[in-house]
Each structure stands twice: as structure tokens, then as C-alpha cells.
PDB file of C-alpha atoms (C1' of nucleotides) in Angstrom:
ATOM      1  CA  UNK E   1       0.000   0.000   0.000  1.00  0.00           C
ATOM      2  CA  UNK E   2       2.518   2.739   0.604  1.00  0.00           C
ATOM      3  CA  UNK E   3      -0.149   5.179  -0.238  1.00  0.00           C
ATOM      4  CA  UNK E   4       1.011   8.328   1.209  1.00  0.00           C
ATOM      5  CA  UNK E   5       2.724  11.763   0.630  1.00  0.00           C
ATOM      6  CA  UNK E   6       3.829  10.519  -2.851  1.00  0.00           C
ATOM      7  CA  UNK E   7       0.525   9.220  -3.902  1.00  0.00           C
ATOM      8  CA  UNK E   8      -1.049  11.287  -6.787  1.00  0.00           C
ATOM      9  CA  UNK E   9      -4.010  11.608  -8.529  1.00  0.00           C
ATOM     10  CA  UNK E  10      -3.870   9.742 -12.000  1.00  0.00           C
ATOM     11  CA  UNK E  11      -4.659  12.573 -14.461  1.00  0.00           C
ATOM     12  CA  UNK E  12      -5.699  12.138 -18.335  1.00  0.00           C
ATOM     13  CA  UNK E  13      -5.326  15.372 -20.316  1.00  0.00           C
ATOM     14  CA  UNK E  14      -9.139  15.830 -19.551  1.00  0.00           C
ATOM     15  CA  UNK E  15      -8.817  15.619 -16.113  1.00  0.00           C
ATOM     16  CA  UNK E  16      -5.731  17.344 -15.450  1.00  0.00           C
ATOM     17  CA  UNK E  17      -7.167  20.179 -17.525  1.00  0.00           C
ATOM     18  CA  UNK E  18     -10.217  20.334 -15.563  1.00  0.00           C
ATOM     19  CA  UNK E  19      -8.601  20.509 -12.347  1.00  0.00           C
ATOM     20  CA  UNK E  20      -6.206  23.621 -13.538  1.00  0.00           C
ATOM     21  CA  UNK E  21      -9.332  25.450 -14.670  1.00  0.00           C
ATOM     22  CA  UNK E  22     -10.992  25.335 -11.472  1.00  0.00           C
ATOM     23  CA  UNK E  23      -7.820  25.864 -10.037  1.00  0.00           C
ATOM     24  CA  UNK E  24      -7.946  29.511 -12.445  1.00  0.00           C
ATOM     25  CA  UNK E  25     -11.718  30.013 -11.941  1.00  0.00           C
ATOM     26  CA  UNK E  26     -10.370  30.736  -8.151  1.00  0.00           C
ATOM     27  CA  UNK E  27      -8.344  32.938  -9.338  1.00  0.00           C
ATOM     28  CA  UNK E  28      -9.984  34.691 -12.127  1.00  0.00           C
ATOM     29  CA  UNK E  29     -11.948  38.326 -11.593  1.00  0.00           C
ATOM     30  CA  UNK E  30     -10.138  41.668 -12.431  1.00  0.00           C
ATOM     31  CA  UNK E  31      -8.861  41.762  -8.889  1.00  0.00           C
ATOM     32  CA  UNK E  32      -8.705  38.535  -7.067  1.00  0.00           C
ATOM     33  CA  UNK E  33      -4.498  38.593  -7.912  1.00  0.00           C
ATOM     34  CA  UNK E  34      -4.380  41.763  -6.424  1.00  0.00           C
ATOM     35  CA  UNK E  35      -6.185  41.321  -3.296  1.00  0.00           C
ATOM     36  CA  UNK E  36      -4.381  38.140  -2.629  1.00  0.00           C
ATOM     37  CA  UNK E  37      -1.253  39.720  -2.771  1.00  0.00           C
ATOM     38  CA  UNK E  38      -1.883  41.703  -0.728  1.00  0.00           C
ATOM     39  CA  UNK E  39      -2.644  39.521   1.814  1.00  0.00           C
ATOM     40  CA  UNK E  40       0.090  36.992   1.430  1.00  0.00           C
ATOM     41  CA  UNK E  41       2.807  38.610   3.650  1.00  0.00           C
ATOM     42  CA  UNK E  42       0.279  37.414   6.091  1.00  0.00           C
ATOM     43  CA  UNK E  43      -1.284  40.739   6.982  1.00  0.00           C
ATOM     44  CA  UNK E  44      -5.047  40.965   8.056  1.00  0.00           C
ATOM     45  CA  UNK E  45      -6.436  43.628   6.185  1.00  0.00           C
ATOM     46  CA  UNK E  46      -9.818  46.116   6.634  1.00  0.00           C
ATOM     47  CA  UNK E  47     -12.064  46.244   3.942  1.00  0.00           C
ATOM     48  CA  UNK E  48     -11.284  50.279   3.918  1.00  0.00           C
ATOM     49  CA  UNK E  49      -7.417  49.225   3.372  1.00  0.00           C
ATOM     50  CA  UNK E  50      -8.039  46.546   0.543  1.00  0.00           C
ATOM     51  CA  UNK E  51      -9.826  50.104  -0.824  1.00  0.00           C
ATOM     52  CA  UNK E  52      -6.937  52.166  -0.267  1.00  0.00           C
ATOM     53  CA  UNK E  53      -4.167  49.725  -1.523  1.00  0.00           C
ATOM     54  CA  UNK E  54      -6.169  49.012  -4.695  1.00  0.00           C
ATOM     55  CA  UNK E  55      -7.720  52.675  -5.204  1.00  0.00           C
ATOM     56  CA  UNK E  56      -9.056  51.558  -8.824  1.00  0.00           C
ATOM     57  CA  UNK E  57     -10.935  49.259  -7.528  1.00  0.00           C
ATOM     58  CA  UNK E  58     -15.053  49.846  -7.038  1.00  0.00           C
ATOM     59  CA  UNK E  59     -16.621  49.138  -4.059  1.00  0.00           C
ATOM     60  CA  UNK E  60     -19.190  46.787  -6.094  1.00  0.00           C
ATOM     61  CA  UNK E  61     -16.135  44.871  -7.286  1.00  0.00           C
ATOM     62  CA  UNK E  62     -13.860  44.721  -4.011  1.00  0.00           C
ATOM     63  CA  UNK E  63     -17.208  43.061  -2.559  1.00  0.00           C
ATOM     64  CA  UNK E  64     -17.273  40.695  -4.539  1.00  0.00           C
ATOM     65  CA  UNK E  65     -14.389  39.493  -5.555  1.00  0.00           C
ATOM     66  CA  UNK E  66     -13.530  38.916  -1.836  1.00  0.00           C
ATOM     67  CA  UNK E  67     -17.188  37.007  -1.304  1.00  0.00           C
ATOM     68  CA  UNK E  68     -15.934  34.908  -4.141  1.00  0.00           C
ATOM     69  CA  UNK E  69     -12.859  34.005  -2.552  1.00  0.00           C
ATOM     70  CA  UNK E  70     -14.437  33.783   0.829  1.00  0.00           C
ATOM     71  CA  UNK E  71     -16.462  31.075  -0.424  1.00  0.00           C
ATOM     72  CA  UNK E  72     -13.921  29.696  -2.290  1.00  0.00           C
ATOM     73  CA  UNK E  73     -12.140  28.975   0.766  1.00  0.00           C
ATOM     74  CA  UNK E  74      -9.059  31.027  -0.011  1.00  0.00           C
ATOM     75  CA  UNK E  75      -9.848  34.183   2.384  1.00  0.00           C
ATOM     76  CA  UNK E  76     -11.313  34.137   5.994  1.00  0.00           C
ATOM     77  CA  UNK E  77     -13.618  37.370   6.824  1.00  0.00           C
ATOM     78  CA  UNK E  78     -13.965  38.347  10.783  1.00  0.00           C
ATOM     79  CA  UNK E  79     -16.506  40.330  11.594  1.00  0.00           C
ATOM     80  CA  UNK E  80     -16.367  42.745  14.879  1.00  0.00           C
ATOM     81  CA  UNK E  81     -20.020  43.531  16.098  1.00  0.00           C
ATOM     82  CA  UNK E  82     -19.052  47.409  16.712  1.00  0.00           C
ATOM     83  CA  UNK E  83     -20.525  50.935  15.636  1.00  0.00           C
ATOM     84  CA  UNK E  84     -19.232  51.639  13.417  1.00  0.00           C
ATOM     85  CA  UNK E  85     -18.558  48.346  11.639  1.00  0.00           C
ATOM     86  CA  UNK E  86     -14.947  46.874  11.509  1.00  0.00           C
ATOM     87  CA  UNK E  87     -14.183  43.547   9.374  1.00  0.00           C
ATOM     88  CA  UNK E  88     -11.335  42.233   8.497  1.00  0.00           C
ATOM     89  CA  UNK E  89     -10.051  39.656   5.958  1.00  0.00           C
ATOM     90  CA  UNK E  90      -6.998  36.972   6.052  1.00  0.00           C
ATOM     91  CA  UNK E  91      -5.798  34.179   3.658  1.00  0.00           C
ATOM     92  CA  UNK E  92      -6.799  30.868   5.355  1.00  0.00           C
ATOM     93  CA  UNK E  93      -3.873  28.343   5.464  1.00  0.00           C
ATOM     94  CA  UNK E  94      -4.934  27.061   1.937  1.00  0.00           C
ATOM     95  CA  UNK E  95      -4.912  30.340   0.725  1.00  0.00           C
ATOM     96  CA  UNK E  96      -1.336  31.326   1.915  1.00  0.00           C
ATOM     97  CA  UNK E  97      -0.736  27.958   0.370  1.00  0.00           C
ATOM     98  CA  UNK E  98      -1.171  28.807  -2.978  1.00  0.00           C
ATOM     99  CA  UNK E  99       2.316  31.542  -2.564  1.00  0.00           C
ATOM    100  CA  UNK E 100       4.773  28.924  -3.541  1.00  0.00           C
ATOM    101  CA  UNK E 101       2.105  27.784  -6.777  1.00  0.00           C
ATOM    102  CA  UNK E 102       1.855  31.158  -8.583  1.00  0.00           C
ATOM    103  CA  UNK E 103       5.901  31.586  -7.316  1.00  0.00           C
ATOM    104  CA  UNK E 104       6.224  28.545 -10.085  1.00  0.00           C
ATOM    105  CA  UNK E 105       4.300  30.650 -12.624  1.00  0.00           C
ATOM    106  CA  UNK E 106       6.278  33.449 -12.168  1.00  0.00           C
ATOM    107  CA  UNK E 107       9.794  31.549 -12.732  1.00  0.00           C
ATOM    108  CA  UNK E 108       8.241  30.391 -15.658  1.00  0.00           C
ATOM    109  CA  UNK E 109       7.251  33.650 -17.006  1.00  0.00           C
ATOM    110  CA  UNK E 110      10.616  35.030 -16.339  1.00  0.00           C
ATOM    111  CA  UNK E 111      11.767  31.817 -17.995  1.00  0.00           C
ATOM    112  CA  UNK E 112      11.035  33.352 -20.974  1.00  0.00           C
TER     113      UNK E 112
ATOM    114  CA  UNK W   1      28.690  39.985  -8.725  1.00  0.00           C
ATOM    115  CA  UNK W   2      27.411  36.223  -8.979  1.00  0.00           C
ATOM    116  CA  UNK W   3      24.254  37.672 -10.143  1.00  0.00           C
ATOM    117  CA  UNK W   4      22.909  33.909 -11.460  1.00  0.00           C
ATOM    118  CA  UNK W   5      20.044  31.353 -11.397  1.00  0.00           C
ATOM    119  CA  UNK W   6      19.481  32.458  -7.873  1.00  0.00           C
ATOM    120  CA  UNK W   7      18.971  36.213  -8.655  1.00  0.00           C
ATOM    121  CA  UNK W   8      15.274  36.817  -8.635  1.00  0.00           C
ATOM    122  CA  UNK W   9      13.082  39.867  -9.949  1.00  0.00           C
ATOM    123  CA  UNK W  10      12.078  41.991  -7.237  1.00  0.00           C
ATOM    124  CA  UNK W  11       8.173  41.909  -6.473  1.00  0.00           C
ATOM    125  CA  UNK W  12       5.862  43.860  -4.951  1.00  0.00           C
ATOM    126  CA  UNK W  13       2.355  43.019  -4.164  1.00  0.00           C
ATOM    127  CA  UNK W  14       1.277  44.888  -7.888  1.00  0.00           C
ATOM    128  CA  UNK W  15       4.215  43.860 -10.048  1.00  0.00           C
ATOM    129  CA  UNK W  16       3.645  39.991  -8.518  1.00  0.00           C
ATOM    130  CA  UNK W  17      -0.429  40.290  -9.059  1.00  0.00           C
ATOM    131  CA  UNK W  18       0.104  42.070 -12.601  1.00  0.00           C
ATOM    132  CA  UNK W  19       2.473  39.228 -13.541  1.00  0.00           C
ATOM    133  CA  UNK W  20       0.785  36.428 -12.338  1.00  0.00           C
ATOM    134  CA  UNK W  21      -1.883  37.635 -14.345  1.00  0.00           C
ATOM    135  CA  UNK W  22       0.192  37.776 -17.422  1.00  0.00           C
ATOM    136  CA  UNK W  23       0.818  34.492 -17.011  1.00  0.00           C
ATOM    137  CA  UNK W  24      -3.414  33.161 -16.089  1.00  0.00           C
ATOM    138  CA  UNK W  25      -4.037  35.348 -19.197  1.00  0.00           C
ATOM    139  CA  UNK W  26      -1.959  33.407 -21.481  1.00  0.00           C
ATOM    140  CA  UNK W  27      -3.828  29.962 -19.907  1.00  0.00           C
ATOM    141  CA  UNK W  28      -7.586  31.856 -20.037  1.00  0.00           C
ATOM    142  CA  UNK W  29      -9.667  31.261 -23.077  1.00  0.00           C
ATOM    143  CA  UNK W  30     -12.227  28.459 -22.346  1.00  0.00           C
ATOM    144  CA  UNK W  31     -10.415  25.869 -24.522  1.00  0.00           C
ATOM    145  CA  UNK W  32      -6.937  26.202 -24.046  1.00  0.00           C
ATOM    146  CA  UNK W  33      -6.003  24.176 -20.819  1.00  0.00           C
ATOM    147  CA  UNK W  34      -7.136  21.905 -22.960  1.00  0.00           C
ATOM    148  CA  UNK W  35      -5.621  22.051 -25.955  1.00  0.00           C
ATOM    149  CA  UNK W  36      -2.053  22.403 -23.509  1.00  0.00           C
ATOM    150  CA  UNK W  37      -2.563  18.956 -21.914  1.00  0.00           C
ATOM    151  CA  UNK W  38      -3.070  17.097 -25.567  1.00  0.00           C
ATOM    152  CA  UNK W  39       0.082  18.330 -26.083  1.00  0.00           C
ATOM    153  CA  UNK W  40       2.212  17.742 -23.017  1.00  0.00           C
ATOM    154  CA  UNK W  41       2.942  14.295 -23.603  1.00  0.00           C
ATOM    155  CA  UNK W  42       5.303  16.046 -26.756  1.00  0.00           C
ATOM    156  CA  UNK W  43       2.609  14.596 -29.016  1.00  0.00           C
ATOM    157  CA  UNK W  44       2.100  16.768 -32.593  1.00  0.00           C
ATOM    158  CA  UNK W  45      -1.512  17.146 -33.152  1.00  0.00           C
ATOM    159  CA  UNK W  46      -3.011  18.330 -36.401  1.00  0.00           C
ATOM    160  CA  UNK W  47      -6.145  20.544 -36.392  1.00  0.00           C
ATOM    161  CA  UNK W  48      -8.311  17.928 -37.257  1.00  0.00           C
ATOM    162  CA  UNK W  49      -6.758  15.796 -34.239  1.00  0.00           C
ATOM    163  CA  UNK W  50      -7.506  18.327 -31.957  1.00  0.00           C
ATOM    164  CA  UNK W  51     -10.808  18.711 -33.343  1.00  0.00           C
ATOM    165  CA  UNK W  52     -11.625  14.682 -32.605  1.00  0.00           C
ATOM    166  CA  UNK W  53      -9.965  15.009 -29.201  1.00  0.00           C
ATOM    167  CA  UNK W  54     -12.332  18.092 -28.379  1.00  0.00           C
ATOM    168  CA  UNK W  55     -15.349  17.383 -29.584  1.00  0.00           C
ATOM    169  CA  UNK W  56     -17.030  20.287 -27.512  1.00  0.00           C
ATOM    170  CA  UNK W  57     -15.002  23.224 -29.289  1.00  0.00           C
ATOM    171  CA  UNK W  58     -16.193  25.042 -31.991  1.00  0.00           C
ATOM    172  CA  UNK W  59     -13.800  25.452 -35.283  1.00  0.00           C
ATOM    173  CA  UNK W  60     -14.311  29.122 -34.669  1.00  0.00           C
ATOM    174  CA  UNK W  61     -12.947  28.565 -31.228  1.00  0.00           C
ATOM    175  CA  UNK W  62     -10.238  25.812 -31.904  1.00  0.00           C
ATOM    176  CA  UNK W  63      -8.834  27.965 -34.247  1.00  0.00           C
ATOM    177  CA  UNK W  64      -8.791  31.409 -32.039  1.00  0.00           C
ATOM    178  CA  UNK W  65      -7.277  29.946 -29.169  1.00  0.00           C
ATOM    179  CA  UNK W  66      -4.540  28.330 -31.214  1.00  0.00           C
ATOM    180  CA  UNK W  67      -4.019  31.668 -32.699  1.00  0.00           C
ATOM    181  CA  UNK W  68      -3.319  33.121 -29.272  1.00  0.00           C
ATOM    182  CA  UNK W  69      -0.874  30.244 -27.895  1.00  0.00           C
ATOM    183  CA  UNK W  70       1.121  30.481 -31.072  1.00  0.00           C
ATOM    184  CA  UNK W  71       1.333  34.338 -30.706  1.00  0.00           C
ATOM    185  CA  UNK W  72       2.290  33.709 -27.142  1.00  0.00           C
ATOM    186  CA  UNK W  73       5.037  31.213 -27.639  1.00  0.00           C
ATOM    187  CA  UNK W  74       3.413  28.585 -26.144  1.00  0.00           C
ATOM    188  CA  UNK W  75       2.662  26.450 -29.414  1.00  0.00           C
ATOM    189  CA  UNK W  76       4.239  26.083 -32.897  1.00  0.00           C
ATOM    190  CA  UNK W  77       2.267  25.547 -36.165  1.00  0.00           C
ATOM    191  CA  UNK W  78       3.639  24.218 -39.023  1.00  0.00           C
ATOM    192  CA  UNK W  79       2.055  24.117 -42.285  1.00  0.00           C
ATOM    193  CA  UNK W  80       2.856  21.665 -44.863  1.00  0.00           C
ATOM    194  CA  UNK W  81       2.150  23.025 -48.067  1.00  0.00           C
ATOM    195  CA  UNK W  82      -0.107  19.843 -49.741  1.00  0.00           C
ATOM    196  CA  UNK W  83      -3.031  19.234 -51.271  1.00  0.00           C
ATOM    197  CA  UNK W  84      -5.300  18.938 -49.205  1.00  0.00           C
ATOM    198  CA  UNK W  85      -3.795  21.029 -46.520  1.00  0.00           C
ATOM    199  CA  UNK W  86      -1.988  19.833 -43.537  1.00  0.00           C
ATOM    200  CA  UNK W  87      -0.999  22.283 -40.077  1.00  0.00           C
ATOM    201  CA  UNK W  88       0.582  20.839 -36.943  1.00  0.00           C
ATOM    202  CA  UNK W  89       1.025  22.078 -33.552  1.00  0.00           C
ATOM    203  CA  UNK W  90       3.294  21.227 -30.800  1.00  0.00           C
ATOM    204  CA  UNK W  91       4.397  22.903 -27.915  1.00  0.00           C
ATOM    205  CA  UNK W  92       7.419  25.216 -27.528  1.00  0.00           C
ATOM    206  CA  UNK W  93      10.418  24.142 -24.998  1.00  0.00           C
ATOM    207  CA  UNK W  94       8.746  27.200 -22.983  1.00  0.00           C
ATOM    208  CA  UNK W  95       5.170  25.699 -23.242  1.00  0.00           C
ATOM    209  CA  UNK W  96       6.622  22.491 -22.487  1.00  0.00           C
ATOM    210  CA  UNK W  97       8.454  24.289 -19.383  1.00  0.00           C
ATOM    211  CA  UNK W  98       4.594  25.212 -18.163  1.00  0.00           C
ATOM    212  CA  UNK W  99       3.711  21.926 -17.332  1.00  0.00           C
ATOM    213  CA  UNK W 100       5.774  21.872 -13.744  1.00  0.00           C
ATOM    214  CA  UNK W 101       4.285  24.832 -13.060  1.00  0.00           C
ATOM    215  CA  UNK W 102       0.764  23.806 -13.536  1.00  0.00           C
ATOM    216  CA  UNK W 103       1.386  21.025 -11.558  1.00  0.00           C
ATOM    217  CA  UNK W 104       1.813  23.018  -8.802  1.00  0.00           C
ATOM    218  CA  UNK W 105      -1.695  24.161  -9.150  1.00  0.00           C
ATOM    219  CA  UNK W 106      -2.640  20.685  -9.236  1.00  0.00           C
ATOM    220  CA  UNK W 107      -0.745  19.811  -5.981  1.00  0.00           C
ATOM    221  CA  UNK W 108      -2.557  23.072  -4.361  1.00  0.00           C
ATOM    222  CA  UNK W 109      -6.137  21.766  -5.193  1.00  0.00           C
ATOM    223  CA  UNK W 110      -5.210  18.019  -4.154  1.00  0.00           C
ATOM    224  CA  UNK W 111      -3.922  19.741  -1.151  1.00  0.00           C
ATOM    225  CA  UNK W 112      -7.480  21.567  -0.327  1.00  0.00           C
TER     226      UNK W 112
ATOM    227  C1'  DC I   1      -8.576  20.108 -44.647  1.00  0.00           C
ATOM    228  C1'  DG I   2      -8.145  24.081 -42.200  1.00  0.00           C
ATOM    229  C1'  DG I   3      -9.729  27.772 -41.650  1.00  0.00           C
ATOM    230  C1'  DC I   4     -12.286  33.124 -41.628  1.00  0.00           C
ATOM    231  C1'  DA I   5     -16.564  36.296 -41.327  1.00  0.00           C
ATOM    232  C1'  DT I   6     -20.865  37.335 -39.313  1.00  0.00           C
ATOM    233  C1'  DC I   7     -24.420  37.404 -36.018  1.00  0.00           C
ATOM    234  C1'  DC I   8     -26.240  36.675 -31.528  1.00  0.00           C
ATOM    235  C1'  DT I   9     -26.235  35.546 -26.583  1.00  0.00           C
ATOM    236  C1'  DT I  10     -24.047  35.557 -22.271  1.00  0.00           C
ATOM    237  C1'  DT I  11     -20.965  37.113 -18.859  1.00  0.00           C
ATOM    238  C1'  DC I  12     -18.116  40.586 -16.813  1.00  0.00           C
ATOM    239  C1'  DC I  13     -17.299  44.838 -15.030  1.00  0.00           C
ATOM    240  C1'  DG I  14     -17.451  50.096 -14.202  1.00  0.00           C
ATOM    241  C1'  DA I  15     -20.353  53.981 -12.614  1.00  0.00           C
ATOM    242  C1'  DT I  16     -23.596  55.619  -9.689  1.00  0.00           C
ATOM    243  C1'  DA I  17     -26.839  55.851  -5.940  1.00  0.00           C
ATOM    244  C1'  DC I  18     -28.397  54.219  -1.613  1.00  0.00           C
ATOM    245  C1'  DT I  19     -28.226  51.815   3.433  1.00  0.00           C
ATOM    246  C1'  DG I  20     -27.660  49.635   8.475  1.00  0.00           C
TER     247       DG I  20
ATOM    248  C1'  DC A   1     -17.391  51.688   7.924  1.00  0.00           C
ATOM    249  C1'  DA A   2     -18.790  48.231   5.042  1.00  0.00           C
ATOM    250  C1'  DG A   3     -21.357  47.149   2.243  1.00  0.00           C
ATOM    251  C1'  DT A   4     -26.057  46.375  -1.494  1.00  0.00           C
ATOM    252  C1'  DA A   5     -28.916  47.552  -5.812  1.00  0.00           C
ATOM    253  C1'  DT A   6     -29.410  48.847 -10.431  1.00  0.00           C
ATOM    254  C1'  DC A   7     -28.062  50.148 -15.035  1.00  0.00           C
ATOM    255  C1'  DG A   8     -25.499  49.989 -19.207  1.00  0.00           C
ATOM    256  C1'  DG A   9     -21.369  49.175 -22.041  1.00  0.00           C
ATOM    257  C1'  DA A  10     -17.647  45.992 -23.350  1.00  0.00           C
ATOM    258  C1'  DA A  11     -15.878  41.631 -24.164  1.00  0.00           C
ATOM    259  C1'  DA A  12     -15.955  36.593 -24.482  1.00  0.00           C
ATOM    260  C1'  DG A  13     -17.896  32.891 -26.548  1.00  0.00           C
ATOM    261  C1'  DG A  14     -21.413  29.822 -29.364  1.00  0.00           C
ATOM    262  C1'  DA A  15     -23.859  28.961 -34.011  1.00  0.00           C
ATOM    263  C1'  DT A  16     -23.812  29.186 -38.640  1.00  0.00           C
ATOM    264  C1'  DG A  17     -22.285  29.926 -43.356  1.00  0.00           C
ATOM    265  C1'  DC A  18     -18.643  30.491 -46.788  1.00  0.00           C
ATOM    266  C1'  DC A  19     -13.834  29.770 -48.934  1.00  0.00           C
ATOM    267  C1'  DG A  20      -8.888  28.450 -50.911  1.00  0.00           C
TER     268       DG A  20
END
DNA sequence: CGGCATCCTTTCCGATACTG
DNA sequence: CAGTATCGGAAAGGATGCCG
């Protein structure tokens, strides 16, 4: 049996294709990149800061986008019951996983 | 000053988001995760091949998104001037060099 | 065989206004 | 402060027809 850390999936083109697109559907969205990155240091960031880092962004959009990755499990939103209103958002430990992942993409893009 | 295959681009959060992004936009297009992985086993495909291994695309489609990776470096056509016509596509070294990196992904999502 | 041109639908996103 | 609601334009993508 031996089935452990080494163990992988057995892909066909299909499948492995399939799995890298949902991989980029979590990623995809003007802004997604953006926000990430600025949350992979490992900083816990205010809605009103995600605004002022990324001034282009709408308000319409930075909602959104960080619902989207709320629910896709990458980003972890705290809320603090005060007046006024205070939340804050953090990359879960999946999230902060995916650092070393788009590090490969980049190496490859400077590859070239 | 020893300034090798260590020496890495300097990032900041923008400049690592914009990119990444780069690099997701030369993967985005509906089709062509697809198209990548029936050609990362160093097979050559012909445009009728890819046409029977995808039955879901569109000519329109097959042919746009093939467009785009051979503008991008990623594939190389190669026409063979015959009656009736015949046009080939493999991957580049540096499309060949994604697949690594897109198995990173892959470990990422197996990981969630 | 290997496309391109056209039309049409769907999805994405920016701008703006409003709210607990 | 941290959102939601609505509108409209732009862009991606599917269906179909034609061509060297």
C-alpha cells in the first residue's frame, strides 16, 4: 500500500485540464491577484485598506471578488459587532498555500 | 557579482499580481487548458486531431485559441504546403516548461 | 482540410446611488 | 465603515455559413 505523501491523482489530459481550470476560476476576476497579494505577507487587512491599496478598484467589485474568494475557501472574513462596523479579511492556510504555486508561474514567465 | 540562477526579480504586491496575471491570461480562453494537456505528452496534433480530441469546441474557437498560444510562444504551427492542406502544432520548450508549473496548481487543489 | 466572417447571446465589469 | 442595488457598455464565446 505505501499510499502516502507521494501518492497522486492519476490525471488524463481531460482531467488534469479540468482541475487547472478550477484551479484559475479561483483565481480569475479583475482583482482577485491583487487582493491576494496583498494579503500573502500574512497581513489581516480592513475592507477600507483593501480600498486604499487598490484605489481603482469599485466598491461593487472589491465586494465581490472577496465574497468569491471567501467562499472559495481562499480568504477568511472576521466580523467585529461594533458601531461603526470593523471587518477584516486573512488568507486561510490554503490560501497562503497557494504563494509557492503562482511563485512557479512566475519563474516560468521570467523563464522566458 | 554572482548575479545567477538564484537572482530573482524583485516583487511587490502589484508587479507579482500584474504578472501572475500575465501568465493566467496566457492559460484563459475556455479551450486552451485543454488544448495544452493534448500536447504535453510532446505529441504533434493536427487541427483535425484536436478537433476529434475536443469534440465540444467550436472550429471558430479551436482555431482562435490556437491563434493566441502560437502568438504567445506557447505552441508552434507548421504548415505543410499539400493538397489537401496539412498544419501541426506542438508545444514550444517554454510551453513544455509550463507543465511543472501547472502542476503546482494541481498539488494546491489536491492539497485543499 | 483548415480555416475566416458574421451574427447573436451571455458574462463581466465600471459607474452611480443608496443603506444599516 | 462596510457594504447592497441597479443600469449599461464591453468583451468573451457559441452557431452558422462560406472559402482556398
Amino acid at each position: 500500500m505505501a499510499d502516502d505523501a507521494v501518492s497522486r491523482k492519476h490525471h488524463t489530459p481531460e482531467s488534469a485540464a479540468h482541475d487547472v481550470e478550477a484551479a484559475v476560476r479561483l483565481l480569475d476576476g479583475r482583482w482577485k491577484l491583487l487582493i491576494l497579494f496583498h494579503l500573502f505577507d500574512g497581513r489581516v487587512q480592513r475592507y477600507s485598506d483593501l480600498e486604499k491599496l487598490i484605489p481603482a478598484i469599485s466598491q461593487k467589485m472589491l465586494a465581490q471578488q472577496l465574497r468569491q474568494l471567501e467562499a472559495d475557501g481562499l480568504v477568511a472574513r472576521t466580523v467585529y459587532p461594533e458601531v461603526p462596523p470593523k471587518v477584516e479579511y486573512r488568507l486561510t492556510d490554503w490560501g497562503q498555500a497557494l504563494c509557492p504555486a503562482l511563485d512557479g508561474l512566475l519563474l516560468w514567465l521570467e523563464r522566458k
